[in-house]
CSV table of C-alpha atoms in Angstrom, one decimal:
chain,number,residue,atom,x,y,z
A,1,MET,CA,-0.6,-10.8,27.9
A,2,SER,CA,-3.6,-12.8,26.7
A,3,ILE,CA,-6.2,-11.4,24.3
A,4,LEU,CA,-9.7,-12.8,23.7
A,5,ILE,CA,-11.4,-11.8,20.5
A,6,LYS,CA,-15.1,-12.3,20.9
A,7,ASN,CA,-17.6,-13.3,18.2
A,8,ALA,CA,-15.6,-12.2,15.2
A,9,ARG,CA,-16.3,-13.2,11.6
A,10,ILE,CA,-13.2,-14.6,10.0
A,11,VAL,CA,-12.2,-13.3,6.5
A,12,SER,CA,-9.4,-15.5,5.4
A,13,PRO,CA,-9.5,-16.5,1.7
A,14,GLY,CA,-8.8,-20.2,1.2
A,15,SER,CA,-9.2,-21.1,4.9
A,16,LYS,CA,-11.7,-23.6,6.2
A,17,LEU,CA,-12.6,-21.0,8.8
A,18,ASN,CA,-13.4,-18.3,6.2
A,19,GLY,CA,-16.9,-16.9,6.8
A,20,THR,CA,-17.3,-18.5,10.2
A,21,GLN,CA,-18.0,-16.6,13.5
A,22,LYS,CA,-15.6,-17.5,16.3
A,23,ASP,CA,-13.9,-16.6,19.5
A,24,ILE,CA,-10.1,-16.5,19.3
A,25,LEU,CA,-7.8,-16.7,22.3
A,26,ILE,CA,-4.3,-15.4,21.9
A,27,LYS,CA,-1.4,-16.1,24.3
A,28,ASN,CA,2.3,-15.3,24.1
A,29,GLY,CA,2.1,-14.3,20.5
A,30,ARG,CA,0.3,-17.4,19.2
A,31,ILE,CA,-3.3,-18.4,18.6
A,32,GLU,CA,-4.1,-20.6,21.6
A,33,LYS,CA,-7.6,-21.6,20.7
A,34,ILE,CA,-10.4,-21.0,18.2
A,35,SER,CA,-13.9,-22.0,19.2
A,36,ASN,CA,-17.6,-21.0,19.1
A,37,LYS,CA,-17.4,-19.7,22.7
A,38,ILE,CA,-14.3,-19.2,24.9
A,39,SER,CA,-14.2,-17.8,28.4
A,40,ASP,CA,-11.0,-16.4,30.0
A,41,LYS,CA,-11.4,-13.8,32.6
A,42,SER,CA,-7.6,-13.1,32.7
A,43,ALA,CA,-7.5,-12.1,29.0
A,44,LYS,CA,-8.0,-8.6,27.5
A,45,MET,CA,-11.4,-8.9,25.7
A,46,ILE,CA,-11.8,-7.3,22.3
A,47,SER,CA,-15.4,-7.0,21.0
A,48,SER,CA,-17.4,-4.9,18.6
A,49,GLU,CA,-20.9,-5.2,17.2
A,50,ASN,CA,-19.8,-6.1,13.6
A,51,LEU,CA,-16.4,-7.4,14.3
A,52,TYR,CA,-14.3,-9.0,11.6
A,53,VAL,CA,-10.8,-10.5,11.8
A,54,SER,CA,-8.5,-11.3,8.9
A,55,PRO,CA,-4.8,-12.1,8.3
A,56,GLY,CA,-2.7,-8.9,8.9
A,57,TRP,CA,-2.5,-6.5,6.0
A,58,MET,CA,0.6,-5.4,4.2
A,59,ASP,CA,1.2,-2.1,2.4
A,60,ILE,CA,3.7,-2.0,-0.5
A,61,GLY,CA,5.4,1.2,-1.4
A,62,THR,CA,4.7,3.2,1.7
A,63,CYS,CA,6.6,6.5,1.7
A,64,GLY,CA,8.3,7.0,5.0
A,65,ALA,CA,10.5,10.1,5.6
A,66,GLU,CA,13.2,8.9,8.1
A,67,PRO,CA,16.1,9.6,7.7
A,68,GLY,CA,16.2,13.1,6.3
A,69,PHE,CA,12.5,14.2,6.4
A,70,GLU,CA,11.5,13.6,10.0
A,71,PHE,CA,9.4,16.7,10.0
A,72,ARG,CA,7.1,14.8,7.6
A,73,GLU,CA,7.1,11.4,9.3
A,74,THR,CA,9.2,9.4,11.8
A,75,PHE,CA,9.4,5.6,12.1
A,76,SER,CA,7.2,5.9,15.2
A,77,SER,CA,4.5,8.1,13.6
A,78,LEU,CA,4.5,5.9,10.4
A,79,SER,CA,4.1,2.7,12.5
A,80,LYS,CA,1.2,4.3,14.5
A,81,SER,CA,-0.5,5.4,11.3
A,82,ALA,CA,-0.1,2.0,9.7
A,83,ALA,CA,-1.4,0.2,12.8
A,84,SER,CA,-4.3,2.5,13.1
A,85,GLY,CA,-5.1,1.8,9.4
A,86,GLY,CA,-5.0,-2.0,10.0
A,87,PHE,CA,-1.6,-2.7,8.5
A,88,THR,CA,0.7,-5.1,10.4
A,89,SER,CA,3.5,-4.8,7.8
A,90,ILE,CA,4.8,-2.1,5.4
A,91,ALA,CA,7.4,-2.3,2.6
A,92,VAL,CA,8.9,1.2,2.6
A,93,PHE,CA,10.1,3.0,-0.5
A,94,PRO,CA,13.8,4.2,-0.6
A,95,ASN,CA,13.1,7.9,-1.2
A,96,THR,CA,14.7,9.2,2.0
A,97,ASN,CA,17.7,11.5,2.5
A,98,PRO,CA,20.1,9.7,2.1
A,99,PRO,CA,18.2,7.2,-0.1
A,100,VAL,CA,18.2,3.5,0.8
A,101,ASP,CA,20.7,2.6,-1.9
A,102,ASN,CA,23.3,0.6,0.2
A,103,LYS,CA,23.3,-2.1,2.8
A,104,SER,CA,24.0,0.4,5.7
A,105,SER,CA,20.7,2.2,4.8
A,106,VAL,CA,18.8,-1.1,4.8
A,107,GLN,CA,20.2,-2.0,8.2
A,108,PHE,CA,19.4,1.5,9.5
A,109,ILE,CA,15.7,0.9,8.9
A,110,GLN,CA,15.9,-2.6,10.4
A,111,ASN,CA,17.8,-1.5,13.5
A,112,ASN,CA,15.5,1.5,14.2
A,113,THR,CA,12.1,-0.3,13.7
A,114,ARG,CA,12.6,-3.5,15.6
A,115,ASP,CA,10.4,-2.4,18.5
A,116,GLU,CA,7.6,-1.0,16.5
A,117,VAL,CA,4.2,-2.8,16.5
A,118,VAL,CA,4.3,-2.8,12.6
A,119,ASP,CA,6.9,-4.8,10.7
A,120,PHE,CA,9.1,-2.6,8.4
A,121,TYR,CA,10.5,-4.1,5.2
A,122,PRO,CA,13.1,-1.9,3.4
A,123,ILE,CA,12.8,-1.6,-0.4
A,124,GLY,CA,16.3,-1.0,-1.8
A,125,ALA,CA,16.9,1.6,-4.5
A,126,ILE,CA,17.5,0.4,-8.0
A,127,SER,CA,19.8,3.3,-8.9
A,128,LYS,CA,22.2,5.4,-6.8
A,129,ASN,CA,20.4,8.3,-5.3
A,130,CYS,CA,17.3,7.1,-7.1
A,131,LYS,CA,18.4,9.1,-10.2
A,132,GLY,CA,17.7,6.3,-12.6
A,133,GLU,CA,21.3,6.1,-13.9
A,134,GLU,CA,23.8,3.9,-12.1
A,135,ILE,CA,22.7,0.6,-10.7
A,136,THR,CA,23.2,0.1,-6.9
A,137,GLU,CA,24.7,-2.9,-5.1
A,138,MET,CA,21.5,-4.8,-5.3
A,139,ILE,CA,22.9,-8.2,-4.4
A,140,ASP,CA,24.5,-6.8,-1.3
A,141,MET,CA,21.3,-5.1,-0.2
A,142,ALA,CA,19.3,-8.2,-0.8
A,143,THR,CA,21.7,-10.2,1.3
A,144,HIS,CA,21.2,-7.7,4.2
A,145,GLY,CA,17.4,-7.6,4.0
A,146,ALA,CA,16.1,-5.5,1.1
A,147,ILE,CA,12.7,-7.2,0.3
A,148,ALA,CA,12.4,-5.7,-3.2
A,149,PHE,CA,13.9,-3.0,-5.4
A,150,SER,CA,12.5,0.2,-6.8
A,151,ASP,CA,13.3,3.9,-7.3
A,152,GLY,CA,10.0,4.5,-5.5
A,153,LYS,CA,8.1,7.5,-6.6
A,154,LYS,CA,10.6,8.0,-9.4
A,155,SER,CA,9.6,6.0,-12.4
A,156,LEU,CA,12.5,4.4,-14.3
A,157,GLN,CA,13.0,6.1,-17.7
A,158,SER,CA,16.0,4.2,-19.0
A,159,ASN,CA,15.3,0.9,-20.7
A,160,GLY,CA,18.9,-0.3,-20.1
A,161,VAL,CA,18.7,0.5,-16.4
A,162,LEU,CA,15.4,-1.4,-16.0
A,163,LEU,CA,16.7,-4.4,-17.9
A,164,ARG,CA,19.8,-4.7,-15.8
A,165,ALA,CA,17.8,-4.2,-12.7
A,166,LEU,CA,15.5,-7.1,-13.6
A,167,GLN,CA,18.5,-9.3,-14.3
A,168,TYR,CA,20.1,-8.5,-11.0
A,169,ALA,CA,16.8,-8.9,-9.1
A,170,LYS,CA,16.3,-12.3,-10.7
A,171,SER,CA,19.6,-13.5,-9.2
A,172,THR,CA,18.6,-12.4,-5.7
A,173,GLY,CA,15.0,-13.8,-5.8
A,174,ARG,CA,13.6,-10.3,-5.4
A,175,ILE,CA,11.2,-8.4,-7.5
A,176,ILE,CA,11.4,-5.0,-9.2
A,177,ILE,CA,8.7,-2.4,-8.4
A,178,ASN,CA,8.1,0.4,-11.0
A,179,HIS,CA,5.3,2.9,-11.5
A,180,PRO,CA,4.8,3.1,-15.3
A,181,ASP,CA,5.1,6.8,-16.2
A,182,ASP,CA,6.8,8.4,-19.2
A,183,HIS,CA,8.0,11.7,-17.9
A,184,SER,CA,8.3,13.2,-21.3
A,185,LEU,CA,4.5,12.9,-21.7
A,186,SER,CA,3.1,13.2,-18.2
A,187,ASN,CA,3.6,16.9,-17.7
A,188,GLY,CA,4.4,16.6,-14.0
A,189,ASN,CA,1.2,14.6,-13.3
A,190,ASN,CA,-0.6,17.7,-12.3
A,191,ILE,CA,-4.0,16.3,-13.3
A,192,HIS,CA,-5.5,13.7,-15.6
A,193,GLU,CA,-5.9,14.8,-19.2
A,194,GLY,CA,-9.7,15.1,-19.7
A,195,GLU,CA,-12.7,17.4,-19.3
A,196,ILE,CA,-11.7,18.7,-15.9
A,197,SER,CA,-8.2,19.6,-16.9
A,198,THR,CA,-9.5,21.4,-20.0
A,199,SER,CA,-12.1,23.4,-17.9
A,200,LEU,CA,-9.4,24.4,-15.4
A,201,GLY,CA,-6.9,25.3,-18.1
A,202,LEU,CA,-4.1,23.1,-16.6
A,203,LYS,CA,-1.3,21.1,-18.3
A,204,ALA,CA,-2.4,17.5,-17.9
A,205,SER,CA,-1.1,13.9,-17.8
A,206,PRO,CA,-2.5,11.7,-20.6
A,207,SER,CA,-3.1,8.0,-20.0
A,208,LEU,CA,-0.7,7.4,-22.8
A,209,SER,CA,2.2,8.2,-20.4
A,210,GLU,CA,1.2,5.1,-18.4
A,211,ILE,CA,0.1,2.9,-21.3
A,212,LEU,CA,3.4,3.1,-23.2
A,213,THR,CA,5.5,2.4,-20.1
A,214,THR,CA,3.3,-0.4,-18.9
A,215,GLU,CA,3.8,-2.2,-22.3
A,216,ARG,CA,7.6,-1.6,-22.0
A,217,ASP,CA,7.8,-2.9,-18.5
A,218,ILE,CA,5.9,-6.1,-19.4
A,219,LEU,CA,8.1,-6.7,-22.4
A,220,MET,CA,11.2,-6.2,-20.3
A,221,ALA,CA,10.1,-8.5,-17.5
A,222,GLU,CA,9.2,-11.3,-20.0
A,223,TYR,CA,12.5,-10.8,-21.8
A,224,ALA,CA,14.5,-11.0,-18.6
A,225,GLU,CA,12.2,-13.7,-17.2
A,226,SER,CA,12.2,-11.7,-14.0
A,227,MET,CA,9.3,-10.5,-11.8
A,228,ILE,CA,8.0,-7.0,-11.9
A,229,LEU,CA,5.2,-5.2,-10.0
A,230,LEU,CA,3.5,-2.6,-12.1
A,231,HIS,CA,2.9,-0.2,-9.2
A,232,ASN,CA,-0.2,2.0,-8.8
A,233,LEU,CA,-1.8,1.6,-12.2
A,234,SER,CA,-4.5,4.2,-13.0
A,235,CYS,CA,-6.1,3.8,-16.4
A,236,LYS,CA,-8.5,1.6,-18.3
A,237,GLU,CA,-6.0,0.7,-21.0
A,238,SER,CA,-3.5,-0.7,-18.5
A,239,VAL,CA,-6.2,-2.9,-17.1
A,240,ASP,CA,-7.3,-4.1,-20.6
A,241,LYS,CA,-3.8,-5.1,-21.3
A,242,LEU,CA,-3.5,-7.1,-18.1
A,243,LEU,CA,-6.8,-8.8,-18.6
A,244,LYS,CA,-5.5,-10.3,-21.8
A,245,LEU,CA,-2.0,-11.0,-20.5
A,246,LYS,CA,-0.9,-14.5,-19.5
A,247,SER,CA,2.5,-13.9,-17.8
A,248,SER,CA,4.0,-15.3,-14.7
A,249,PHE,CA,6.4,-12.4,-14.5
A,250,VAL,CA,4.0,-9.5,-14.1
A,251,ALA,CA,1.9,-8.4,-11.0
A,252,SER,CA,0.2,-5.1,-10.5
A,253,SER,CA,-1.2,-2.8,-7.8
A,254,VAL,CA,-3.5,0.2,-7.5
A,255,SER,CA,-3.8,3.0,-5.1
A,256,TYR,CA,-6.9,2.9,-3.1
A,257,LEU,CA,-7.7,6.5,-3.9
A,258,ASN,CA,-7.9,5.7,-7.7
A,259,LEU,CA,-10.5,3.1,-6.8
A,260,CYS,CA,-12.5,5.6,-4.7
A,261,LYS,CA,-12.3,9.0,-6.5
A,262,THR,CA,-11.9,10.6,-9.9
A,263,ASP,CA,-10.5,13.8,-11.3
A,264,ASP,CA,-13.9,15.4,-10.5
A,265,SER,CA,-12.4,15.8,-7.0
A,266,LEU,CA,-10.0,18.3,-8.4
A,267,ALA,CA,-12.6,20.6,-9.8
A,268,ASP,CA,-12.2,23.0,-6.9
A,269,PHE,CA,-8.3,22.7,-7.0
A,270,ASN,CA,-8.1,20.6,-3.8
A,271,VAL,CA,-4.3,20.0,-3.6
A,272,ASN,CA,-4.8,16.9,-1.3
A,273,TYR,CA,-6.3,15.1,-4.3
A,274,LYS,CA,-3.2,15.9,-6.4
A,275,THR,CA,-1.4,12.6,-6.3
A,276,ASN,CA,0.9,10.4,-8.4
A,277,PRO,CA,-0.7,8.7,-10.3
A,278,PRO,CA,-3.3,11.3,-10.9
A,279,LEU,CA,-7.0,10.6,-10.3
A,280,ARG,CA,-8.5,9.8,-13.7
A,281,SER,CA,-12.0,9.5,-15.1
A,282,GLU,CA,-15.0,7.5,-13.9
A,283,LYS,CA,-14.4,5.1,-16.8
A,284,ASP,CA,-10.8,4.5,-15.5
A,285,ARG,CA,-12.0,4.0,-11.9
A,286,LYS,CA,-14.6,1.4,-13.0
A,287,ALA,CA,-12.0,-0.4,-15.1
A,288,LEU,CA,-9.6,-0.5,-12.1
A,289,ILE,CA,-12.4,-2.1,-9.9
A,290,LYS,CA,-13.1,-4.6,-12.7
A,291,GLY,CA,-9.3,-5.4,-12.8
A,292,ILE,CA,-9.4,-6.1,-9.0
A,293,ASN,CA,-12.5,-8.3,-9.3
A,294,GLN,CA,-11.2,-10.3,-12.2
A,295,GLY,CA,-7.7,-10.7,-10.8
A,296,ALA,CA,-5.8,-8.6,-13.3
A,297,ILE,CA,-4.8,-6.3,-10.4
A,298,ASN,CA,-3.4,-8.2,-7.5
A,299,ILE,CA,-2.7,-5.6,-4.8
A,300,ILE,CA,-4.3,-2.5,-3.2
A,301,CYS,CA,-1.9,0.1,-1.7
A,302,SER,CA,-2.4,3.1,0.6
A,303,ASN,CA,0.0,5.3,-1.6
A,304,HIS,CA,0.9,7.0,1.7
A,305,VAL,CA,3.0,10.2,0.9
A,306,PRO,CA,3.3,12.5,3.9
A,307,LEU,CA,4.2,16.1,3.0
A,308,GLU,CA,4.7,19.2,5.1
A,309,GLU,CA,2.1,22.0,4.9
A,310,GLU,CA,4.6,24.3,3.0
A,311,ALA,CA,4.7,21.7,0.2
A,312,LYS,CA,0.9,21.7,-0.2
A,313,LYS,CA,-0.4,25.2,0.6
A,314,LEU,CA,0.7,26.5,-2.8
A,315,GLU,CA,-1.0,27.4,-6.1
A,316,PHE,CA,-2.2,24.1,-7.5
A,317,VAL,CA,0.4,23.7,-10.2
A,318,TYR,CA,3.2,24.2,-7.7
A,319,ALA,CA,1.9,21.9,-4.9
A,320,ASP,CA,3.7,18.6,-4.4
A,321,LEU,CA,2.2,15.3,-5.4
A,322,GLY,CA,0.9,13.1,-2.7
A,323,ALA,CA,-1.6,12.4,0.2
A,324,THR,CA,-1.5,10.4,3.4
A,325,GLY,CA,-3.5,7.2,3.1
A,326,LEU,CA,-2.7,4.6,5.7
A,327,GLN,CA,-5.5,5.5,8.1
A,328,THR,CA,-8.2,6.1,5.5
A,329,CYS,CA,-7.4,3.3,3.0
A,330,PHE,CA,-9.8,0.7,4.2
A,331,PRO,CA,-12.8,2.8,5.3
A,332,ALA,CA,-12.7,4.7,2.0
A,333,LEU,CA,-12.6,1.4,0.1
A,334,ILE,CA,-15.7,0.1,1.9
A,335,GLU,CA,-17.5,3.4,1.3
A,336,PHE,CA,-16.5,4.4,-2.2
A,337,ALA,CA,-15.4,1.1,-3.9
A,338,ASN,CA,-18.2,-1.1,-2.6
A,339,ASP,CA,-18.3,-3.1,-5.8
A,340,ILE,CA,-15.4,-5.0,-4.4
A,341,GLU,CA,-16.3,-7.9,-2.1
A,342,LEU,CA,-14.8,-7.9,1.4
A,343,GLU,CA,-13.0,-11.2,0.8
A,344,LYS,CA,-11.4,-9.7,-2.4
A,345,LEU,CA,-10.2,-6.7,-0.4
A,346,VAL,CA,-8.5,-8.9,2.2
A,347,GLU,CA,-6.9,-10.9,-0.6
A,348,CYS,CA,-5.5,-7.7,-2.1
A,349,LEU,CA,-4.5,-6.1,1.2
A,350,SER,CA,-3.0,-9.2,2.9
A,351,VAL,CA,-2.7,-12.5,1.0
A,352,ASN,CA,-1.3,-11.2,-2.4
A,353,PRO,CA,1.2,-8.6,-1.0
A,354,ARG,CA,2.8,-11.1,1.3
A,355,LYS,CA,2.9,-13.8,-1.4
A,356,LEU,CA,4.5,-11.4,-3.9
A,357,MET,CA,7.1,-10.3,-1.3
A,358,GLY,CA,8.0,-13.9,-0.5
A,359,LEU,CA,6.7,-13.8,3.0
A,360,ASP,CA,5.1,-16.7,4.9
A,361,GLU,CA,1.3,-17.0,4.6
A,362,ILE,CA,-0.6,-15.9,7.7
A,363,VAL,CA,-2.7,-18.9,8.9
A,364,ILE,CA,-5.6,-18.4,11.3
A,365,LYS,CA,-5.3,-21.7,13.2
A,366,SER,CA,-4.6,-22.9,16.7
A,367,GLY,CA,-0.8,-23.0,17.4
A,368,GLU,CA,0.1,-20.5,14.7
A,369,PRO,CA,1.9,-17.2,15.2
A,370,VAL,CA,-0.6,-14.4,15.4
A,371,ASN,CA,-0.7,-11.6,12.8
A,372,LEU,CA,-4.3,-10.2,12.6
A,373,THR,CA,-6.2,-7.2,11.6
A,374,LEU,CA,-9.5,-6.5,13.3
A,375,PHE,CA,-12.2,-4.2,11.8
A,376,ASP,CA,-15.9,-3.3,12.1
A,377,THR,CA,-17.9,-2.5,9.0
A,378,ASN,CA,-20.6,-0.5,10.8
A,379,SER,CA,-18.9,1.7,13.4
A,380,PRO,CA,-19.2,5.4,12.4
A,381,TRP,CA,-16.2,7.7,13.1
A,382,THR,CA,-14.9,11.0,11.8
A,383,TYR,CA,-11.3,11.3,10.6
A,384,ASN,CA,-9.8,14.6,11.9
A,385,GLU,CA,-6.6,16.2,12.9
A,386,GLN,CA,-7.0,14.9,16.5
A,387,ASN,CA,-7.0,11.3,15.5
A,388,ASN,CA,-4.6,11.7,12.6
A,389,LEU,CA,-1.4,9.9,13.7
A,390,SER,CA,0.8,11.0,10.8
A,391,LYS,CA,3.0,14.0,11.4
A,392,SER,CA,1.7,15.4,8.1
A,393,LYS,CA,-1.8,16.7,7.4
A,394,ASN,CA,-2.1,16.3,3.6
A,395,SER,CA,-5.3,14.1,3.6
A,396,PRO,CA,-8.3,14.9,1.5
A,397,PHE,CA,-10.6,13.2,4.1
A,398,PHE,CA,-10.3,15.5,7.2
A,399,GLY,CA,-13.8,16.0,8.5
A,400,HIS,CA,-15.2,13.0,6.7
A,401,GLN,CA,-17.4,10.5,8.6
A,402,PHE,CA,-16.7,6.9,7.7
A,403,ASN,CA,-18.9,4.0,8.6
A,404,SER,CA,-16.1,1.3,8.8
A,405,LYS,CA,-13.4,1.4,11.4
A,406,ILE,CA,-10.2,-0.5,12.2
A,407,VAL,CA,-10.5,-2.0,15.7
A,408,GLY,CA,-6.9,-2.8,16.0
A,409,ILE,CA,-4.0,-5.1,15.0
A,410,ILE,CA,-2.2,-8.0,16.8
A,411,ASN,CA,1.3,-8.8,15.6
A,412,GLY,CA,3.1,-11.4,17.6
A,413,LYS,CA,3.4,-10.2,21.2
A,414,LYS,CA,2.6,-6.6,20.1
A,415,SER,CA,-0.8,-5.1,19.6
A,416,ARG,CA,-2.4,-1.7,19.1
A,417,PHE,CA,-6.2,-0.9,19.3
A,418,ASN,CA,-8.0,2.2,18.2
């Protein structure tokens, strides 16, 4: 099938075409032609009033649920949610049942997602059963396709395990992904320690739990001379540390929700804003945006954690941590984090994630394989349970009208349009 994208503004940092408005003709999974005006009556035409096109986006640390938790999410529903949110690739965390802690589990994901419109990249577990104790066969998993290593939503507490993991990962050319969080201090990450937690009378997570672990992870990576991604940072002090840091062994990411919202959102005990990391203060939110704009934070993630209703419809302190995020990540960023330029957003959603994962750069050029995200920055729509494509409903944005919309994705010979 041929696809003709009409009058789209190209957002591709570093490209000669960046900022230009073009027609793009796609045939047989490749870009056939880019020009000011193209006519092809046999092609499926894609147009929108404020249409943009960028290299396809990649989400790092997406929480799937298959195998073991198919009532939360299946490969199919995860792919549809990701595509609807503009992502052409997702690197999925290993926190399934059983966990992705051996080559067979890596191959299970690969074999069962080949036909999906979105590319799935398995992240192998660092420790067996993600318990943070015994190291997995990391080299074996890397050989069979694990793109990186992490215990996912479970932050590594053992210094020894982290150091050995960094050393093994270095030998495979893969990176370690860890969310810095000292469990002995974070009190279950119910809520950020601040005025809101005090007024609600809740046990809270101080920024210190992240600050100390961030410093540890940086020291470990530099000692091992091995790459680490500090995943989903949330506080000002972590950003301040990174702004001063000159290390080729440290990268960092942030959840889109921490760029968009603060702990004020929890004042009415909305459990769908109860996430890990917790939403922190406005001071922290502004510091995270500064970190993005100044290059201290490299990647923005959806922090997609699908959960069944029974895990969320509980008293606040007992509700599980997490919210879905794939479909709302980009429109929320445009609305609530508008201090970040569009080109920087694309850099953090596409260019940097792929580079860090060792994937080929996506080039918008005639003759190149096609991997594109299309979006409109002025096309109002309301997110609701009818257009929610996740099997789970734990989103804080149901009923919210966004002004920016994902038009669709094109990934090789596959495509999906909203």
